């Protein structure tokens, strides 16, 4: 490996959106090591399309070594950190001058790209073989999955059970209402203010009982609820006092972990007060790239870039051609948000940003 010109060691823990973009951007500036439990980066906002079209995942699952060509990849979970090193589950110790933590949310996906593609094929077979599908969770993941199945398999009976009083609670009421209208117009049944106790589920009987006692008959189910923050590995580390009650890492305006001069945190693991979204994780990465370059050059602290939390803005795709968008000044549903996001789910654009051919795997 050709080390960066400076020889400074930068270790990135987590190969999701934030970590992948940072590692790629820093690979010719410093001696970079990327630590991730998986051998690949996955474009997360495209994962639900892969469940209805498994071949789509060929473009959305990218081996770390395809975009990160001038550094080391350690395929193992990180389990602890000290003031100088990151320790991995396989027993490795990786020294750092600068550390960037980007472990996002916990996701138990397979280690190999091949196994992840196989997982999507299994999900697709499950959907194809079912006349009725239950989706548990009415946030962006549940809504997008319902939209994908409703458009590709309009003959299937889809039920969404959501514990909240409205869909897509992370954005405004108007977007929630428009989404509800879109789903019901496609015969998707939405049950609000209800939960399902998954411990009591008997898939063989194919009957699911909600918290209000309602019985739902479904051939299969998908769980689309929030995942825990990926910070449990830090709870006994030198950063244990930098975690807030929710498990997020507290950061300053430069995205450095509070009280630490050479440790940054980016993406979903941070306590930055904004919606946790992929494109914002990329913005975090770009700010920290600037700051790492400045620090490596020996610039003054006062020169460091500051990150300003973003206002609520989101596009949720509804199948292949439509979507719902909450923008700073308006909310819209239909083909325009669909043209922006739903056709390709920004996959070509993201591949291009990683220096890859946008159209082929």
Tab-separated table of C-alpha atoms in Angstrom:
chain	number	residue	atom	x	y	z
A	1	UNK	CA	0.000	0.000	0.000
A	2	UNK	CA	1.206	3.492	-0.836
A	3	UNK	CA	0.830	5.437	2.417
A	4	UNK	CA	-0.502	8.975	2.310
A	5	UNK	CA	2.104	11.666	1.754
A	6	UNK	CA	2.082	12.615	5.433
A	7	UNK	CA	2.313	9.148	6.969
A	8	UNK	CA	-0.343	10.150	9.528
A	9	UNK	CA	-2.523	7.206	10.498
A	10	UNK	CA	-6.263	7.753	10.081
A	11	UNK	CA	-8.533	4.925	11.237
A	12	UNK	CA	-12.192	4.894	10.173
A	13	UNK	CA	-14.516	2.575	12.091
A	14	UNK	CA	-17.674	1.797	10.115
A	15	UNK	CA	-18.064	1.370	6.350
A	16	UNK	CA	-21.528	2.840	5.875
A	17	UNK	CA	-22.273	6.052	3.987
A	18	UNK	CA	-20.261	8.354	6.258
A	19	UNK	CA	-17.267	6.052	6.755
A	20	UNK	CA	-17.010	4.939	3.130
A	21	UNK	CA	-17.014	8.476	1.745
A	22	UNK	CA	-14.477	9.644	4.307
A	23	UNK	CA	-12.105	6.709	3.696
A	24	UNK	CA	-12.268	7.279	-0.071
A	25	UNK	CA	-11.597	11.012	0.319
A	26	UNK	CA	-8.631	10.568	2.669
A	27	UNK	CA	-6.909	7.596	1.019
A	28	UNK	CA	-4.227	9.617	-0.793
A	29	UNK	CA	-3.749	12.146	2.034
A	30	UNK	CA	-2.963	9.824	4.941
A	31	UNK	CA	-2.294	6.194	5.824
A	32	UNK	CA	-5.954	5.097	6.102
A	33	UNK	CA	-7.406	1.913	7.600
A	34	UNK	CA	-11.127	1.158	7.294
A	35	UNK	CA	-12.547	-1.229	9.906
A	36	UNK	CA	-15.948	-2.735	9.096
A	37	UNK	CA	-17.669	-6.075	9.862
A	38	UNK	CA	-18.603	-6.376	6.161
A	39	UNK	CA	-16.440	-6.606	3.059
A	40	UNK	CA	-18.751	-4.195	1.197
A	41	UNK	CA	-20.480	-0.830	1.346
A	42	UNK	CA	-24.237	-0.896	0.739
A	43	UNK	CA	-26.209	2.069	-0.570
A	44	UNK	CA	-28.791	1.932	2.244
A	45	UNK	CA	-31.620	3.920	0.674
A	46	UNK	CA	-31.730	1.444	-2.219
A	47	UNK	CA	-32.074	-1.737	-0.150
A	48	UNK	CA	-35.869	-2.019	-0.386
A	49	UNK	CA	-35.823	-2.009	-4.197
A	50	UNK	CA	-33.444	-4.987	-4.001
A	51	UNK	CA	-36.152	-6.953	-2.161
A	52	UNK	CA	-38.500	-6.731	-5.141
A	53	UNK	CA	-35.717	-6.760	-7.760
A	54	UNK	CA	-32.702	-8.700	-6.407
A	55	UNK	CA	-30.559	-7.940	-9.489
A	56	UNK	CA	-30.703	-4.247	-8.480
A	57	UNK	CA	-28.391	-5.103	-5.563
A	58	UNK	CA	-25.551	-5.859	-7.988
A	59	UNK	CA	-25.106	-2.078	-8.294
A	60	UNK	CA	-25.898	-1.157	-4.673
A	61	UNK	CA	-23.459	-3.546	-2.955
A	62	UNK	CA	-19.904	-2.330	-3.530
A	63	UNK	CA	-16.804	-4.055	-2.191
A	64	UNK	CA	-14.779	-1.644	-0.069
A	65	UNK	CA	-11.703	-2.456	-2.157
A	66	UNK	CA	-13.474	-1.219	-5.333
A	67	UNK	CA	-13.618	2.432	-4.221
A	68	UNK	CA	-10.986	2.398	-1.456
A	69	UNK	CA	-7.932	1.346	-3.430
A	70	UNK	CA	-5.120	2.970	-1.472
A	71	UNK	CA	-5.615	1.802	2.104
A	72	UNK	CA	-6.239	-1.195	4.344
A	73	UNK	CA	-9.593	-2.832	4.973
A	74	UNK	CA	-9.965	-4.809	8.208
A	75	UNK	CA	-13.079	-6.974	7.940
A	76	UNK	CA	-13.980	-7.369	11.602
A	77	UNK	CA	-16.115	-5.511	14.163
A	78	UNK	CA	-14.319	-2.996	16.387
A	79	UNK	CA	-14.736	-3.908	20.058
A	80	UNK	CA	-12.838	-1.196	21.956
A	81	UNK	CA	-10.595	1.843	21.648
A	82	UNK	CA	-7.769	3.319	23.677
A	83	UNK	CA	-6.018	6.682	23.308
A	84	UNK	CA	-3.835	5.205	20.549
A	85	UNK	CA	-5.463	2.129	19.031
A	86	UNK	CA	-8.649	0.394	17.927
A	87	UNK	CA	-9.119	-3.232	18.962
A	88	UNK	CA	-11.064	-5.621	16.725
A	89	UNK	CA	-13.005	-8.808	17.428
A	90	UNK	CA	-10.434	-10.877	15.544
A	91	UNK	CA	-7.734	-9.720	17.979
A	92	UNK	CA	-6.088	-7.043	15.885
A	93	UNK	CA	-4.780	-3.740	17.258
A	94	UNK	CA	-4.834	-0.814	14.784
A	95	UNK	CA	-2.852	2.305	15.743
A	96	UNK	CA	-4.183	5.773	14.905
A	97	UNK	CA	-3.186	9.420	14.959
A	98	UNK	CA	-6.754	10.410	14.059
A	99	UNK	CA	-9.856	8.298	14.599
A	100	UNK	CA	-13.242	8.674	12.899
A	101	UNK	CA	-16.183	6.732	14.348
A	102	UNK	CA	-18.993	6.051	11.872
A	103	UNK	CA	-20.723	2.936	13.204
A	104	UNK	CA	-24.250	4.300	12.614
A	105	UNK	CA	-26.994	1.881	13.599
A	106	UNK	CA	-26.672	-1.820	14.362
A	107	UNK	CA	-27.497	-3.948	11.326
A	108	UNK	CA	-26.968	-7.701	11.262
A	109	UNK	CA	-26.254	-8.065	7.549
A	110	UNK	CA	-23.995	-10.812	6.144
A	111	UNK	CA	-20.243	-10.284	5.987
A	112	UNK	CA	-19.897	-11.164	2.310
A	113	UNK	CA	-21.421	-9.393	-0.694
A	114	UNK	CA	-22.412	-12.747	-2.199
A	115	UNK	CA	-24.405	-13.692	0.923
A	116	UNK	CA	-26.143	-10.294	0.970
A	117	UNK	CA	-27.291	-10.772	-2.633
A	118	UNK	CA	-28.542	-14.249	-1.682
A	119	UNK	CA	-30.459	-12.684	1.216
A	120	UNK	CA	-32.256	-10.346	-1.203
A	121	UNK	CA	-33.121	-13.302	-3.430
A	122	UNK	CA	-34.623	-15.087	-0.418
A	123	UNK	CA	-36.662	-11.987	0.512
A	124	UNK	CA	-37.896	-11.772	-3.056
A	125	UNK	CA	-38.917	-15.440	-3.095
A	126	UNK	CA	-40.764	-14.885	0.189
A	127	UNK	CA	-42.719	-11.968	-1.304
A	128	UNK	CA	-43.456	-13.842	-4.551
A	129	UNK	CA	-44.711	-16.911	-2.688
A	130	UNK	CA	-47.061	-14.890	-0.443
A	131	UNK	CA	-50.568	-13.699	-1.204
A	132	UNK	CA	-50.491	-11.403	1.823
A	133	UNK	CA	-47.630	-9.454	3.410
A	134	UNK	CA	-47.470	-7.789	6.832
A	135	UNK	CA	-45.083	-4.854	7.310
A	136	UNK	CA	-44.352	-3.900	10.899
A	137	UNK	CA	-43.392	-0.236	11.136
A	138	UNK	CA	-44.671	2.841	9.298
A	139	UNK	CA	-41.526	4.940	9.181
A	140	UNK	CA	-39.619	5.545	5.932
A	141	UNK	CA	-38.454	1.916	5.644
A	142	UNK	CA	-41.917	0.413	6.126
A	143	UNK	CA	-43.573	2.939	3.818
A	144	UNK	CA	-40.987	2.469	1.053
A	145	UNK	CA	-41.230	-1.330	1.274
A	146	UNK	CA	-45.038	-1.142	1.120
A	147	UNK	CA	-44.726	1.114	-1.948
A	148	UNK	CA	-42.261	-1.200	-3.690
A	149	UNK	CA	-44.449	-4.285	-3.166
A	150	UNK	CA	-47.706	-2.473	-3.990
A	151	UNK	CA	-46.324	-1.261	-7.335
A	152	UNK	CA	-44.495	-4.450	-8.381
A	153	UNK	CA	-47.068	-6.900	-6.984
A	154	UNK	CA	-50.415	-5.060	-7.017
A	155	UNK	CA	-52.338	-8.320	-6.551
A	156	UNK	CA	-50.896	-8.925	-3.068
A	157	UNK	CA	-52.679	-7.900	0.126
A	158	UNK	CA	-50.406	-5.596	2.132
A	159	UNK	CA	-50.975	-4.530	5.735
A	160	UNK	CA	-48.838	-1.962	7.574
A	161	UNK	CA	-49.003	-1.865	11.382
A	162	UNK	CA	-47.499	1.237	12.983
A	163	UNK	CA	-47.261	2.140	16.665
A	164	UNK	CA	-47.467	5.892	15.999
A	165	UNK	CA	-50.495	8.068	15.340
A	166	UNK	CA	-49.358	8.797	11.771
A	167	UNK	CA	-46.989	7.465	9.132
A	168	UNK	CA	-43.558	9.060	8.621
A	169	UNK	CA	-43.539	10.846	11.980
A	170	UNK	CA	-40.036	12.186	11.311
A	171	UNK	CA	-41.469	14.699	8.819
A	172	UNK	CA	-44.599	16.860	8.746
A	173	UNK	CA	-48.281	15.995	8.994
A	174	UNK	CA	-48.958	16.996	5.382
A	175	UNK	CA	-46.446	14.461	4.045
A	176	UNK	CA	-47.939	11.792	6.349
A	177	UNK	CA	-51.467	12.478	5.104
A	178	UNK	CA	-50.454	12.410	1.442
A	179	UNK	CA	-48.604	9.130	1.988
A	180	UNK	CA	-51.596	7.574	3.741
A	181	UNK	CA	-53.847	8.576	0.828
A	182	UNK	CA	-51.387	7.097	-1.685
A	183	UNK	CA	-51.143	3.769	0.147
A	184	UNK	CA	-54.897	3.386	0.686
A	185	UNK	CA	-55.519	4.210	-2.990
A	186	UNK	CA	-53.434	1.106	-3.730
A	187	UNK	CA	-55.447	-0.994	-1.291
A	188	UNK	CA	-52.721	-1.096	1.363
A	189	UNK	CA	-54.342	-1.416	4.797
A	190	UNK	CA	-52.696	0.802	7.433
A	191	UNK	CA	-53.328	0.226	11.146
A	192	UNK	CA	-52.089	3.080	13.348
A	193	UNK	CA	-51.526	3.224	17.133
A	194	UNK	CA	-50.956	-0.523	17.232
A	195	UNK	CA	-48.031	-2.872	17.730
A	196	UNK	CA	-47.413	-6.580	17.251
A	197	UNK	CA	-45.739	-8.723	19.885
A	198	UNK	CA	-43.311	-10.665	17.739
A	199	UNK	CA	-42.524	-13.117	20.541
A	200	UNK	CA	-46.046	-14.485	20.284
A	201	UNK	CA	-46.004	-14.793	16.503
A	202	UNK	CA	-46.547	-18.225	15.014
A	203	UNK	CA	-45.566	-18.002	11.363
A	204	UNK	CA	-46.887	-21.495	10.741
A	205	UNK	CA	-50.377	-20.320	11.717
A	206	UNK	CA	-49.887	-17.080	9.774
A	207	UNK	CA	-51.999	-15.118	12.269
A	208	UNK	CA	-50.621	-11.992	13.917
A	209	UNK	CA	-52.399	-10.289	16.824
A	210	UNK	CA	-52.056	-6.540	17.370
A	211	UNK	CA	-51.903	-4.729	20.712
A	212	UNK	CA	-55.628	-3.911	20.392
A	213	UNK	CA	-56.525	-7.574	19.851
A	214	UNK	CA	-57.040	-7.373	16.101
A	215	UNK	CA	-56.018	-10.497	14.176
A	216	UNK	CA	-54.162	-10.119	10.875
A	217	UNK	CA	-53.731	-12.981	8.474
A	218	UNK	CA	-50.481	-12.778	6.494
A	219	UNK	CA	-48.296	-15.304	4.686
A	220	UNK	CA	-45.096	-13.493	5.733
A	221	UNK	CA	-43.891	-10.426	7.586
A	222	UNK	CA	-41.054	-7.899	7.439
A	223	UNK	CA	-39.879	-5.892	10.436
A	224	UNK	CA	-39.196	-2.256	9.526
A	225	UNK	CA	-38.688	-0.572	12.892
A	226	UNK	CA	-35.778	1.549	14.052
A	227	UNK	CA	-32.455	-0.101	14.820
A	228	UNK	CA	-30.319	0.654	17.891
A	229	UNK	CA	-27.399	3.077	17.603
A	230	UNK	CA	-24.114	1.259	16.967
A	231	UNK	CA	-22.351	2.473	20.110
A	232	UNK	CA	-22.566	-0.452	22.565
A	233	UNK	CA	-18.908	-1.291	21.823
A	234	UNK	CA	-17.911	2.113	23.234
A	235	UNK	CA	-19.645	1.748	26.605
A	236	UNK	CA	-16.511	0.497	28.398
A	237	UNK	CA	-14.062	2.512	26.292
A	238	UNK	CA	-12.327	5.854	26.767
A	239	UNK	CA	-15.421	7.431	25.155
A	240	UNK	CA	-17.954	6.027	27.634
A	241	UNK	CA	-18.508	9.500	29.140
A	242	UNK	CA	-19.003	11.010	25.677
A	243	UNK	CA	-22.209	9.023	25.036
A	244	UNK	CA	-25.546	10.630	25.855
A	245	UNK	CA	-28.533	8.775	27.344
A	246	UNK	CA	-29.656	7.625	23.890
A	247	UNK	CA	-26.226	6.141	23.148
A	248	UNK	CA	-25.256	8.856	20.650
A	249	UNK	CA	-21.749	10.312	20.646
A	250	UNK	CA	-21.742	13.957	21.661
A	251	UNK	CA	-19.830	16.083	19.157
A	252	UNK	CA	-18.755	19.715	18.912
A	253	UNK	CA	-19.309	22.059	15.959
A	254	UNK	CA	-16.270	20.580	14.172
A	255	UNK	CA	-17.743	17.053	14.586
A	256	UNK	CA	-15.027	16.106	17.051
A	257	UNK	CA	-16.112	13.930	19.965
A	258	UNK	CA	-16.561	16.283	22.920
A	259	UNK	CA	-13.305	16.751	24.786
A	260	UNK	CA	-11.194	14.872	22.213
A	261	UNK	CA	-8.795	16.645	19.855
A	262	UNK	CA	-8.127	13.762	17.441
A	263	UNK	CA	-11.348	11.709	17.508
A	264	UNK	CA	-14.279	12.571	15.234
A	265	UNK	CA	-17.754	11.051	14.875
A	266	UNK	CA	-19.936	11.257	11.767
A	267	UNK	CA	-23.286	9.964	10.537
A	268	UNK	CA	-26.095	8.408	12.552
A	269	UNK	CA	-24.028	7.802	15.698
A	270	UNK	CA	-23.717	11.541	16.433
A	271	UNK	CA	-26.005	13.664	18.596
A	272	UNK	CA	-26.311	16.321	15.857
A	273	UNK	CA	-29.954	17.526	16.131
A	274	UNK	CA	-31.244	16.631	12.669
A	275	UNK	CA	-32.949	13.737	10.848
A	276	UNK	CA	-30.565	10.829	10.381
A	277	UNK	CA	-30.201	10.563	6.597
A	278	UNK	CA	-27.586	9.298	4.177
A	279	UNK	CA	-26.994	12.551	2.331
A	280	UNK	CA	-26.379	14.314	5.659
A	281	UNK	CA	-23.903	11.592	6.653
A	282	UNK	CA	-22.038	12.462	3.427
A	283	UNK	CA	-22.020	16.129	4.493
A	284	UNK	CA	-20.604	15.146	7.893
A	285	UNK	CA	-17.871	13.204	6.078
A	286	UNK	CA	-16.954	16.170	3.854
A	287	UNK	CA	-16.611	18.504	6.875
A	288	UNK	CA	-14.364	16.027	8.703
A	289	UNK	CA	-12.267	15.441	5.565
A	290	UNK	CA	-11.582	19.197	5.462
A	291	UNK	CA	-10.733	19.212	9.162
A	292	UNK	CA	-8.430	16.196	8.975
A	293	UNK	CA	-6.541	17.755	6.067
A	294	UNK	CA	-6.143	20.996	8.032
A	295	UNK	CA	-4.995	19.228	11.209
A	296	UNK	CA	-2.528	17.055	9.282
A	297	UNK	CA	-1.057	20.230	7.746
A	298	UNK	CA	-0.752	21.731	11.242
A	299	UNK	CA	-3.403	24.429	10.789
A	300	UNK	CA	-4.749	26.367	13.776
A	301	UNK	CA	-7.884	25.141	15.571
A	302	UNK	CA	-9.674	28.344	14.572
A	303	UNK	CA	-9.414	27.345	10.897
A	304	UNK	CA	-11.457	24.147	11.320
A	305	UNK	CA	-14.729	23.811	9.380
A	306	UNK	CA	-17.972	23.874	11.320
A	307	UNK	CA	-21.021	21.731	10.650
A	308	UNK	CA	-24.443	23.359	10.720
A	309	UNK	CA	-27.372	20.985	11.435
A	310	UNK	CA	-29.748	20.675	8.485
A	311	UNK	CA	-33.463	21.518	8.464
A	312	UNK	CA	-35.987	18.715	7.970
A	313	UNK	CA	-36.068	17.700	4.326
A	314	UNK	CA	-36.786	14.277	2.899
A	315	UNK	CA	-37.922	12.351	-0.153
A	316	UNK	CA	-39.600	9.007	0.464
A	317	UNK	CA	-40.035	6.888	-2.659
A	318	UNK	CA	-43.380	5.246	-3.381
A	319	UNK	CA	-42.621	2.489	-5.857
A	320	UNK	CA	-40.732	3.115	-9.081
A	321	UNK	CA	-42.300	6.317	-10.385
A	322	UNK	CA	-43.714	8.315	-7.471
A	323	UNK	CA	-42.632	9.705	-4.143
A	324	UNK	CA	-43.479	12.135	-1.360
A	325	UNK	CA	-41.165	15.068	-0.675
A	326	UNK	CA	-40.958	17.442	2.243
A	327	UNK	CA	-38.903	20.432	1.182
A	328	UNK	CA	-38.225	23.575	3.232
A	329	UNK	CA	-41.096	25.490	1.627
A	330	UNK	CA	-43.521	22.846	0.395
A	331	UNK	CA	-44.707	19.247	0.510
A	332	UNK	CA	-45.504	17.365	-2.696
A	333	UNK	CA	-46.394	13.868	-3.822
A	334	UNK	CA	-46.383	12.170	-7.205
A	335	UNK	CA	-44.115	12.032	-10.243
A	336	UNK	CA	-41.785	14.961	-9.550
A	337	UNK	CA	-40.358	13.466	-6.319
A	338	UNK	CA	-40.442	10.165	-8.202
A	339	UNK	CA	-38.285	11.535	-11.017
A	340	UNK	CA	-35.824	12.947	-8.466
A	341	UNK	CA	-35.447	9.766	-6.418
A	342	UNK	CA	-37.585	6.744	-7.176
A	343	UNK	CA	-36.424	5.640	-10.629
A	344	UNK	CA	-32.772	4.948	-9.728
A	345	UNK	CA	-32.769	5.804	-5.980
A	346	UNK	CA	-29.603	7.896	-6.492
A	347	UNK	CA	-27.620	4.695	-7.130
A	348	UNK	CA	-25.895	5.939	-10.298
A	349	UNK	CA	-25.061	9.244	-8.613
A	350	UNK	CA	-23.650	7.527	-5.499
A	351	UNK	CA	-21.527	5.103	-7.543
A	352	UNK	CA	-20.165	8.055	-9.510
A	353	UNK	CA	-19.277	9.885	-6.263
A	354	UNK	CA	-17.308	6.796	-5.247
A	355	UNK	CA	-15.405	6.935	-8.543
A	356	UNK	CA	-17.220	3.941	-10.084
A	357	UNK	CA	-19.162	3.374	-13.300
A	358	UNK	CA	-22.711	4.547	-12.462
A	359	UNK	CA	-24.407	1.863	-14.523
A	360	UNK	CA	-22.619	-1.426	-13.941
A	361	UNK	CA	-21.557	-3.510	-10.975
